[in-house]
mmCIF file of C-alpha atoms and ligand atoms in Angstrom:
data_model
loop_
_atom_site.group_PDB
_atom_site.id
_atom_site.type_symbol
_atom_site.label_atom_id
_atom_site.label_comp_id
_atom_site.label_asym_id
_atom_site.label_seq_id
_atom_site.Cartn_x
_atom_site.Cartn_y
_atom_site.Cartn_z
ATOM 1 C CA MET J 24 -24.981 -10.992 0.980
ATOM 2 C CA GLU J 25 -24.297 -11.998 -2.327
ATOM 3 C CA ASP J 26 -26.455 -9.879 -3.952
ATOM 4 C CA GLU J 27 -24.855 -7.262 -1.737
ATOM 5 C CA GLU J 28 -21.897 -8.111 -3.036
ATOM 6 C CA GLN J 29 -22.477 -7.961 -6.594
ATOM 7 C CA GLY J 30 -22.638 -4.846 -9.377
ATOM 8 C CA GLY J 31 -22.749 -2.296 -6.663
ATOM 9 C CA GLU J 32 -20.143 0.693 -6.231
ATOM 10 C CA TRP J 33 -17.487 -1.683 -6.897
ATOM 11 C CA ALA J 34 -18.611 -3.306 -10.245
ATOM 12 C CA PRO J 35 -18.189 0.166 -12.481
ATOM 13 C CA LYS J 36 -14.825 0.598 -11.097
ATOM 14 C CA ALA J 37 -13.429 -2.907 -11.520
ATOM 15 C CA TRP J 38 -14.487 -2.305 -15.163
ATOM 16 C CA ALA J 39 -13.199 1.510 -15.005
ATOM 17 C CA HIS J 40 -10.058 0.417 -14.083
ATOM 18 C CA LEU J 41 -9.559 -2.321 -16.895
ATOM 19 C CA SER J 42 -10.814 -0.130 -19.201
ATOM 20 C CA SER J 43 -8.351 2.422 -18.345
ATOM 21 C CA VAL J 44 -5.485 -0.133 -18.607
ATOM 22 C CA ARG J 45 -6.638 -1.478 -22.046
ATOM 23 C CA SER J 46 -6.586 2.126 -23.029
ATOM 24 C CA LEU J 47 -3.444 3.201 -21.752
ATOM 25 C CA SER J 48 -1.441 0.125 -22.049
ATOM 26 C CA PRO J 49 0.986 0.990 -19.223
ATOM 27 C CA LEU J 50 4.678 0.150 -19.368
ATOM 28 C CA ILE J 51 4.794 -2.780 -16.664
ATOM 29 C CA GLN J 52 8.940 -4.004 -16.240
ATOM 30 C CA CYS J 53 8.723 -7.167 -14.275
ATOM 31 C CA ILE J 54 11.547 -8.725 -12.273
ATOM 32 C CA THR J 55 9.841 -11.920 -11.783
ATOM 33 C CA ASN J 56 10.472 -15.258 -11.377
ATOM 34 C CA PHE J 57 11.167 -18.113 -14.527
ATOM 35 C CA VAL J 58 8.452 -20.214 -13.568
ATOM 36 C CA SER J 59 6.243 -17.052 -14.404
ATOM 37 C CA MET J 60 7.908 -15.325 -17.132
ATOM 38 C CA ASP J 61 5.775 -16.585 -19.938
ATOM 39 C CA LEU J 62 1.805 -16.044 -17.593
ATOM 40 C CA THR J 63 2.961 -12.861 -16.317
ATOM 41 C CA ALA J 64 3.344 -11.102 -19.329
ATOM 42 C CA ASN J 65 1.193 -12.604 -21.621
ATOM 43 C CA THR J 66 -1.447 -11.534 -18.360
ATOM 44 C CA LEU J 67 -0.761 -8.585 -19.182
ATOM 45 C CA LEU J 68 -0.994 -8.724 -22.543
ATOM 46 C CA SER J 69 -3.956 -9.977 -22.713
ATOM 47 C CA ALA J 70 -4.734 -7.131 -20.181
ATOM 48 C CA GLY J 71 -4.159 -4.546 -21.993
ATOM 49 C CA ALA J 72 -0.919 -3.087 -20.404
ATOM 50 C CA SER J 73 2.834 -3.172 -21.849
ATOM 51 C CA PRO J 74 5.267 -6.171 -20.105
ATOM 52 C CA ALA J 75 8.723 -5.722 -20.040
ATOM 53 C CA MET J 76 10.899 -8.563 -18.841
ATOM 54 C CA LEU J 77 13.773 -6.175 -17.973
ATOM 55 C CA HIS J 78 16.087 -7.453 -15.171
ATOM 56 C CA SER J 79 19.199 -6.102 -15.424
ATOM 57 C CA SER J 80 20.834 -3.509 -12.864
ATOM 58 C CA SER J 81 22.861 -2.321 -16.283
ATOM 59 C CA GLU J 82 19.962 -1.000 -17.932
ATOM 60 C CA SER J 83 17.232 0.374 -14.934
ATOM 61 C CA PRO J 84 19.037 3.181 -14.762
ATOM 62 C CA ASP J 85 17.890 3.607 -18.358
ATOM 63 C CA PHE J 86 15.133 1.835 -18.345
ATOM 64 C CA THR J 87 12.896 2.599 -14.892
ATOM 65 C CA PRO J 88 12.301 6.065 -15.219
ATOM 66 C CA GLN J 89 10.505 5.117 -18.015
ATOM 67 C CA VAL J 90 8.004 2.919 -16.783
ATOM 68 C CA HIS J 91 4.495 3.492 -15.218
ATOM 69 C CA ALA J 92 5.436 0.617 -12.856
ATOM 70 C CA LEU J 93 7.534 -2.115 -12.025
ATOM 71 C CA TYR J 94 6.867 -5.162 -10.599
ATOM 72 C CA ILE J 95 9.103 -7.378 -8.422
ATOM 73 C CA ASN J 96 8.785 -11.135 -7.592
ATOM 74 C CA VAL J 97 11.221 -12.919 -5.659
ATOM 75 C CA GLY J 98 10.223 -16.739 -6.532
ATOM 76 C CA THR J 99 13.375 -18.361 -8.164
ATOM 77 C CA LEU J 100 15.736 -15.705 -5.786
ATOM 78 C CA SER J 101 19.219 -15.694 -6.343
ATOM 79 C CA ASP J 102 22.040 -13.656 -4.851
ATOM 80 C CA GLY J 103 23.089 -13.073 -8.739
ATOM 81 C CA TRP J 104 19.520 -11.143 -8.626
ATOM 82 C CA LEU J 105 18.742 -9.086 -5.499
ATOM 83 C CA PRO J 106 20.899 -6.312 -6.278
ATOM 84 C CA ALA J 107 19.356 -6.231 -9.457
ATOM 85 C CA MET J 108 16.072 -5.985 -7.720
ATOM 86 C CA THR J 109 17.634 -3.921 -4.999
ATOM 87 C CA VAL J 110 18.594 -1.229 -8.035
ATOM 88 C CA ALA J 111 14.606 -1.210 -9.036
ATOM 89 C CA ALA J 112 13.466 -0.977 -6.750
ATOM 90 C CA GLU J 113 15.384 2.633 -5.242
ATOM 91 C CA LEU J 114 14.881 3.988 -9.197
ATOM 92 C CA ALA J 115 11.285 3.209 -9.287
ATOM 93 C CA THR J 116 10.669 4.729 -5.217
ATOM 94 C CA LYS J 117 13.146 7.426 -6.560
ATOM 95 C CA PHE J 118 11.602 8.711 -9.546
ATOM 96 C CA ASN J 119 8.187 8.164 -7.843
ATOM 97 C CA LYS J 120 6.572 5.283 -8.890
ATOM 98 C CA PRO J 121 4.763 2.878 -7.671
ATOM 99 C CA TRP J 122 6.526 -0.802 -7.310
ATOM 100 C CA ILE J 123 4.571 -4.146 -6.283
ATOM 101 C CA LEU J 124 6.148 -6.787 -4.528
ATOM 102 C CA ASP J 125 5.353 -10.534 -5.012
ATOM 103 C CA PRO J 126 7.494 -11.737 -1.512
ATOM 104 C CA VAL J 127 7.407 -15.401 -2.846
ATOM 105 C CA ALA J 128 7.228 -18.112 -0.068
ATOM 106 C CA ALA J 129 9.072 -15.592 1.549
ATOM 107 C CA GLY J 130 9.562 -17.527 4.302
ATOM 108 C CA ALA J 131 10.452 -20.540 3.458
ATOM 109 C CA SER J 132 14.204 -19.326 4.434
ATOM 110 C CA GLY J 133 16.237 -16.805 6.254
ATOM 111 C CA PHE J 134 17.812 -15.504 3.479
ATOM 112 C CA ARG J 135 14.242 -14.966 1.922
ATOM 113 C CA LEU J 136 13.419 -13.301 4.523
ATOM 114 C CA LYS J 137 16.095 -10.962 5.128
ATOM 115 C CA ALA J 138 15.689 -10.373 1.014
ATOM 116 C CA CYS J 139 11.807 -9.449 1.661
ATOM 117 C CA LEU J 140 12.429 -7.327 4.469
ATOM 118 C CA ASP J 141 14.758 -5.244 2.640
ATOM 119 C CA LEU J 142 13.111 -4.811 -0.725
ATOM 120 C CA LEU J 143 10.189 -4.014 2.302
ATOM 121 C CA SER J 144 12.187 -0.398 3.692
ATOM 122 C CA LEU J 145 12.495 0.429 -0.512
ATOM 123 C CA LYS J 146 8.611 0.951 -0.273
ATOM 124 C CA PRO J 147 6.117 -0.691 -2.221
ATOM 125 C CA SER J 148 2.749 0.859 -2.803
ATOM 126 C CA VAL J 149 0.829 -2.588 -3.005
ATOM 127 C CA ILE J 150 2.611 -6.282 -1.388
ATOM 128 C CA ARG J 151 0.494 -9.581 -2.783
ATOM 129 C CA GLY J 152 0.949 -12.600 -1.442
ATOM 130 C CA ASN J 153 -0.905 -15.519 -0.391
ATOM 131 C CA ALA J 154 -2.148 -16.340 3.319
ATOM 132 C CA SER J 155 1.367 -18.026 3.981
ATOM 133 C CA GLU J 156 3.815 -15.454 2.929
ATOM 134 C CA ILE J 157 2.074 -12.412 4.177
ATOM 135 C CA ILE J 158 1.723 -14.125 7.527
ATOM 136 C CA ALA J 159 5.853 -14.496 7.240
ATOM 137 C CA LEU J 160 6.365 -11.485 6.418
ATOM 138 C CA ALA J 161 4.037 -10.012 9.414
ATOM 139 C CA ASN J 162 5.756 -12.087 12.262
ATOM 140 C CA ALA J 163 9.486 -11.640 10.463
ATOM 141 C CA SER J 164 9.495 -15.642 10.852
ATOM 142 C CA PHE J 165 11.170 -18.474 8.737
ATOM 143 C CA GLY J 166 10.552 -22.338 8.848
ATOM 144 C CA SER J 167 7.506 -23.597 10.527
ATOM 145 C CA SER J 168 4.276 -21.987 8.860
ATOM 146 C CA THR J 169 6.077 -22.306 5.467
ATOM 147 C CA ARG J 170 5.846 -25.075 3.026
ATOM 148 C CA GLY J 171 7.251 -23.892 -0.407
ATOM 149 C CA VAL J 172 5.718 -21.798 -2.697
ATOM 150 C CA ASP J 173 2.006 -22.918 -1.851
ATOM 151 C CA SER J 174 -0.259 -21.770 0.790
ATOM 152 C CA SER J 175 -0.360 -23.549 4.403
ATOM 153 C CA HIS J 176 -3.356 -21.384 5.519
ATOM 154 C CA ASP J 177 -6.656 -20.122 5.048
ATOM 155 C CA SER J 178 -6.669 -16.071 3.762
ATOM 156 C CA THR J 179 -8.717 -15.454 6.259
ATOM 157 C CA ASP J 180 -6.712 -16.770 8.702
ATOM 158 C CA ALA J 181 -3.639 -13.896 7.649
ATOM 159 C CA VAL J 182 -6.472 -10.360 7.661
ATOM 160 C CA GLU J 183 -5.174 -9.862 10.977
ATOM 161 C CA SER J 184 -1.103 -10.169 9.907
ATOM 162 C CA ALA J 185 -2.187 -8.068 6.200
ATOM 163 C CA LYS J 186 -3.601 -4.888 8.925
ATOM 164 C CA SER J 187 -0.475 -5.378 10.540
ATOM 165 C CA LEU J 188 2.237 -5.174 7.656
ATOM 166 C CA ALA J 189 0.366 -3.123 5.747
ATOM 167 C CA ASN J 190 0.809 -0.613 8.957
ATOM 168 C CA SER J 191 4.847 -0.663 9.450
ATOM 169 C CA SER J 192 5.285 -1.165 5.735
ATOM 170 C CA GLY J 193 3.280 1.964 4.867
ATOM 171 C CA ALA J 194 2.226 -0.406 1.989
ATOM 172 C CA VAL J 195 -1.507 -1.689 0.439
ATOM 173 C CA VAL J 196 -1.300 -5.596 1.224
ATOM 174 C CA ALA J 197 -3.711 -8.505 -0.239
ATOM 175 C CA VAL J 198 -3.794 -11.628 0.784
ATOM 176 C CA SER J 199 -4.611 -14.291 -2.224
ATOM 177 C CA GLY J 200 -6.907 -17.449 -1.658
ATOM 178 C CA ALA J 201 -10.451 -18.549 -2.185
ATOM 179 C CA VAL J 202 -11.430 -15.142 -0.639
ATOM 180 C CA ASP J 203 -8.490 -12.189 -1.273
ATOM 181 C CA PHE J 204 -8.172 -9.739 0.748
ATOM 182 C CA ILE J 205 -7.067 -6.296 0.598
ATOM 183 C CA THR J 206 -6.528 -3.662 3.342
ATOM 184 C CA ASP J 207 -4.324 -0.310 4.037
ATOM 185 C CA GLY J 208 -3.983 -1.238 6.948
ATOM 186 C CA ASN J 209 -7.607 0.883 8.143
ATOM 187 C CA ARG J 210 -9.807 0.089 5.673
ATOM 188 C CA VAL J 211 -10.495 -3.665 4.153
ATOM 189 C CA LEU J 212 -11.899 -4.883 0.568
ATOM 190 C CA ARG J 213 -12.149 -8.959 0.095
ATOM 191 C CA ALA J 214 -13.090 -9.622 -3.306
ATOM 192 C CA ARG J 215 -14.814 -13.115 -4.221
ATOM 193 C CA ASN J 216 -14.116 -14.218 -7.204
ATOM 194 C CA GLY J 217 -12.444 -17.199 -8.431
ATOM 195 C CA VAL J 218 -12.147 -20.115 -9.169
ATOM 196 C CA PRO J 219 -10.438 -23.063 -7.129
ATOM 197 C CA MET J 220 -8.161 -24.949 -10.037
ATOM 198 C CA MET J 221 -6.730 -21.620 -10.376
ATOM 199 C CA GLN J 222 -4.334 -23.071 -7.335
ATOM 200 C CA LYS J 223 -2.911 -25.740 -9.821
ATOM 201 C CA ILE J 224 -1.719 -23.493 -12.044
ATOM 202 C CA THR J 225 2.031 -22.463 -11.190
ATOM 203 C CA ALA J 226 2.237 -18.130 -11.033
ATOM 204 C CA THR J 227 -1.399 -17.838 -11.201
ATOM 205 C CA GLY J 228 -0.389 -15.626 -7.762
ATOM 206 C CA CYS J 229 2.799 -14.212 -9.885
ATOM 207 C CA ALA J 230 0.012 -13.256 -11.988
ATOM 208 C CA VAL J 231 -2.541 -11.537 -10.735
ATOM 209 C CA THR J 232 0.193 -9.743 -8.792
ATOM 210 C CA ALA J 233 1.553 -7.970 -12.889
ATOM 211 C CA LEU J 234 -1.894 -7.327 -13.358
ATOM 212 C CA ILE J 235 -2.122 -5.270 -9.462
ATOM 213 C CA ALA J 236 0.725 -3.871 -10.499
ATOM 214 C CA ALA J 237 -1.130 -2.119 -13.922
ATOM 215 C CA PHE J 238 -4.468 -1.147 -12.116
ATOM 216 C CA VAL J 239 -1.864 0.635 -9.201
ATOM 217 C CA ALA J 240 -0.199 2.307 -12.593
ATOM 218 C CA ILE J 241 -3.405 3.530 -13.841
ATOM 219 C CA ASP J 242 -4.437 4.665 -10.356
ATOM 220 C CA PRO J 243 -1.658 5.497 -8.485
ATOM 221 C CA SER J 244 -4.077 7.036 -5.755
ATOM 222 C CA HIS J 245 -6.578 5.285 -4.956
ATOM 223 C CA ALA J 246 -3.597 1.611 -4.686
ATOM 224 C CA LEU J 247 -5.740 -0.057 -2.189
ATOM 225 C CA GLU J 248 -9.087 -0.085 -5.284
ATOM 226 C CA ALA J 249 -7.025 -1.183 -7.418
ATOM 227 C CA THR J 250 -5.643 -3.871 -6.120
ATOM 228 C CA ALA J 251 -9.230 -5.060 -5.474
ATOM 229 C CA SER J 252 -10.205 -4.147 -9.237
ATOM 230 C CA ALA J 253 -7.195 -6.620 -10.327
ATOM 231 C CA LEU J 254 -8.173 -9.237 -7.956
ATOM 232 C CA ALA J 255 -11.794 -9.347 -9.278
ATOM 233 C CA VAL J 256 -11.145 -9.453 -12.187
ATOM 234 C CA PHE J 257 -8.788 -11.372 -12.819
ATOM 235 C CA GLY J 258 -10.821 -14.366 -11.101
ATOM 236 C CA VAL J 259 -13.822 -13.047 -13.245
ATOM 237 C CA ALA J 260 -11.412 -14.774 -16.227
ATOM 238 C CA GLY J 261 -10.950 -17.719 -14.217
ATOM 239 C CA GLU J 262 -14.468 -18.314 -13.681
ATOM 240 C CA ILE J 263 -15.609 -17.543 -17.749
ATOM 241 C CA GLY J 264 -12.438 -19.781 -18.259
ATOM 242 C CA MET J 265 -13.277 -22.655 -16.044
ATOM 243 C CA GLU J 266 -17.022 -23.207 -18.380
ATOM 244 C CA MET J 267 -14.537 -23.149 -20.708
ATOM 245 C CA ALA J 268 -11.776 -25.500 -19.470
ATOM 246 C CA ARG J 269 -11.580 -29.531 -18.782
ATOM 247 C CA GLY J 270 -8.446 -29.168 -16.151
ATOM 248 C CA PRO J 271 -5.382 -26.976 -15.109
ATOM 249 C CA ALA J 272 -3.901 -26.606 -18.656
ATOM 250 C CA SER J 273 -6.757 -25.704 -20.583
ATOM 251 C CA LEU J 274 -8.034 -23.241 -18.356
ATOM 252 C CA ARG J 275 -5.105 -21.703 -18.249
ATOM 253 C CA MET J 276 -5.754 -20.922 -21.865
ATOM 254 C CA HIS J 277 -8.654 -20.340 -21.625
ATOM 255 C CA LEU J 278 -8.303 -17.691 -18.440
ATOM 256 C CA ILE J 279 -6.197 -15.675 -20.790
ATOM 257 C CA ASP J 280 -9.085 -15.617 -23.431
ATOM 258 C CA SER J 281 -11.559 -14.908 -21.217
ATOM 259 C CA LEU J 282 -9.224 -11.391 -19.184
ATOM 260 C CA HIS J 283 -8.660 -10.545 -23.437
ATOM 261 C CA GLY J 284 -12.287 -10.826 -24.369
ATOM 262 C CA LEU J 285 -13.871 -9.772 -21.255
ATOM 263 C CA ASP J 286 -16.704 -7.367 -21.853
ATOM 264 C CA GLN J 287 -18.933 -4.978 -19.387
ATOM 265 C CA THR J 288 -21.297 -6.587 -18.834
ATOM 266 C CA ALA J 289 -19.400 -9.801 -17.591
ATOM 267 C CA VAL J 290 -17.656 -7.428 -15.146
ATOM 268 C CA ILE J 291 -20.527 -5.800 -14.246
ATOM 269 C CA SER J 292 -22.580 -8.778 -13.528
ATOM 270 C CA ARG J 293 -19.532 -10.437 -11.657
ATOM 271 C CA VAL J 294 -17.492 -8.821 -10.226
ATOM 272 C CA LYS J 295 -17.877 -9.216 -5.965
ATOM 273 C CA ILE J 296 -16.043 -7.166 -3.818
ATOM 274 C CA SER J 297 -17.182 -5.521 -0.376
ATOM 275 C CA ALA J 298 -15.681 -3.981 2.828
ATOM 276 C CA LEU J 299 -15.265 -6.126 5.677
HETATM 277 N N1 LIG Q 304 -10.282 -21.635 -4.036
HETATM 278 C C1 LIG Q 304 -9.976 -20.385 -4.726
HETATM 279 N N2 LIG Q 304 -10.910 -20.025 -4.961
HETATM 280 C C2 LIG Q 304 -11.408 -19.187 -5.671
HETATM 281 N N3 LIG Q 304 -10.328 -18.271 -5.639
HETATM 282 C C3 LIG Q 304 -8.791 -18.595 -5.676
HETATM 283 C C4 LIG Q 304 -8.972 -19.996 -4.999
HETATM 284 N N4 LIG Q 304 -7.190 -19.829 -4.577
HETATM 285 C C5 LIG Q 304 -6.423 -18.513 -5.177
HETATM 286 N N5 LIG Q 304 -7.876 -18.410 -6.046
HETATM 287 C C6 LIG Q 304 -7.216 -17.423 -6.730
HETATM 288 O O1 LIG Q 304 -5.947 -18.130 -7.209
HETATM 289 C C7 LIG Q 304 -5.600 -16.300 -8.019
HETATM 290 C C8 LIG Q 304 -3.900 -17.171 -7.045
HETATM 291 O O2 LIG Q 304 -3.572 -17.047 -5.768
HETATM 292 P P1 LIG Q 304 -3.356 -17.791 -5.034
HETATM 293 O O3 LIG Q 304 -2.890 -17.815 -3.824
HETATM 294 O O4 LIG Q 304 -3.204 -19.637 -5.311
HETATM 295 O O5 LIG Q 304 -0.739 -17.463 -5.363
HETATM 296 P P2 LIG Q 304 0.168 -18.245 -4.977
HETATM 297 O O6 LIG Q 304 -0.166 -19.449 -3.440
HETATM 298 O O7 LIG Q 304 0.789 -16.769 -4.873
HETATM 299 O O8 LIG Q 304 0.119 -18.179 -6.742
HETATM 300 P P3 LIG Q 304 1.614 -19.248 -6.990
HETATM 301 O O9 LIG Q 304 3.034 -18.811 -5.811
HETATM 302 O O10 LIG Q 304 0.993 -19.869 -7.917
HETATM 303 O O11 LIG Q 304 2.026 -17.224 -8.358
HETATM 304 C C9 LIG Q 304 -5.996 -16.074 -7.477
HETATM 305 O O12 LIG Q 304 -6.730 -15.191 -8.240
HETATM 306 C C10 LIG Q 304 -7.354 -15.853 -5.638
HETATM 307 O O13 LIG Q 304 -8.492 -15.209 -6.240
HETATM 308 C C1 LIG Q 305 7.058 -23.142 -8.015
HETATM 309 C C2 LIG Q 305 7.963 -21.615 -8.072
HETATM 310 N N1 LIG Q 305 9.435 -21.587 -7.934
HETATM 311 C C3 LIG Q 305 9.582 -20.872 -6.923
HETATM 312 S S1 LIG Q 305 8.462 -20.044 -7.925
HETATM 313 C C4 LIG Q 305 7.150 -20.663 -8.136
HETATM 314 C C5 LIG Q 305 6.384 -20.232 -9.455
HETATM 315 C C6 LIG Q 305 4.712 -19.763 -8.205
HETATM 316 O O1 LIG Q 305 4.784 -19.484 -7.011
HETATM 317 MG MG1 LIG Q 306 2.785 -15.961 -5.241
#
C-alpha cells in the first residue's frame, strides 16, 4: 500500500501544482488571525506565491477583484472583523475568484459557529479544518466536541462529517491530521505526509490552508486535486525540515526553508496521495 501511494499519478501532479505556483506567483489576499499572520505570509512566499494581508472592508472593493484567491481564517474572530470577512467573501464570489475558509475552533462558541455557517453560505471553494472543526460544522453544533483550537479527534473520525459538509456546502472539504482527507462529497483522497511535531507549532494548519488557496488559485477547476497537492507538499516540507530540526521552533524555520528548496526529486519520491 505504501509503495502504491508513493509516486503514482499523484506525485507528478503535486510537482506540477508547485511548479505553477512558483512560475505564476498567485496573489493571495489573506484575512487571517493575529497568531498566524507571519507564518502564513512566509509559507506563501517560500512556496512562490504572493501574500497580501489586507483586511479592511474599505479597501476590499478595490483589492479583492485583483487577487487570484482569497483566504479567510476566523482564528481571532471579533465583531469588527466579521463584516470585513463577509464583504471580501461576497466580492470573491461576485468576481469569480476562489475563496478558501479555515474555520478555526468552529465549535468553541455559538458566535463562532454562526459566523462560520454564515460564511459557508457565501460558497467557499475549499474548507480546511482539523477533525473537531469539521465535525462541529457538519453537525452545526458547538460545545461538547471542541476544546479550543486544537483537535480532540483523529482525522479518520471526521471523514463522514467531511463528506456530508462537502455535500451540503458544495465546497471541497479537507480534514488535516496524521492523515489528511480531502473530499468533494463523492471522491475521497488521502495525503499521508508530514510529521507529528507540526502540531506543536502554532498555526501550521492556518499556513497550510493559505497554501491550499495558492494551489487552488492556479488550478481552480480542480480544487480537490490542488488541495491534496498543497497538503502533501506542506507535509513533505515538514518531513525534510524535521531531519534538521531540534524541536518545534527550529522545525518552523526548517519547514519554511524546505518548502522554498523543494525539488522535483523530493516531491516525486515523497508525496503520498491516494484515493480512499
Ligand atoms: N500526527 C501528524 N502526523 C503528520 N502530520 C501531521 C500530524 N498532525 C498534523 N499534521 C500536519 O500538520 C498540519 C497542521 O494540521 P493540524 O491538524 O494540526 O491543523 P490545526 O489543528 O488547524 O492547526 P492550527 O490551528 O495550529 O493552525 C497539516 O499539514 C497536517 O497534515
Ligand atoms: C492559538 C490560536 N488561537 C486563536 S487562532 C490560533 C492559531 C492556531 O489556530
Ligand atoms: Mg486550525
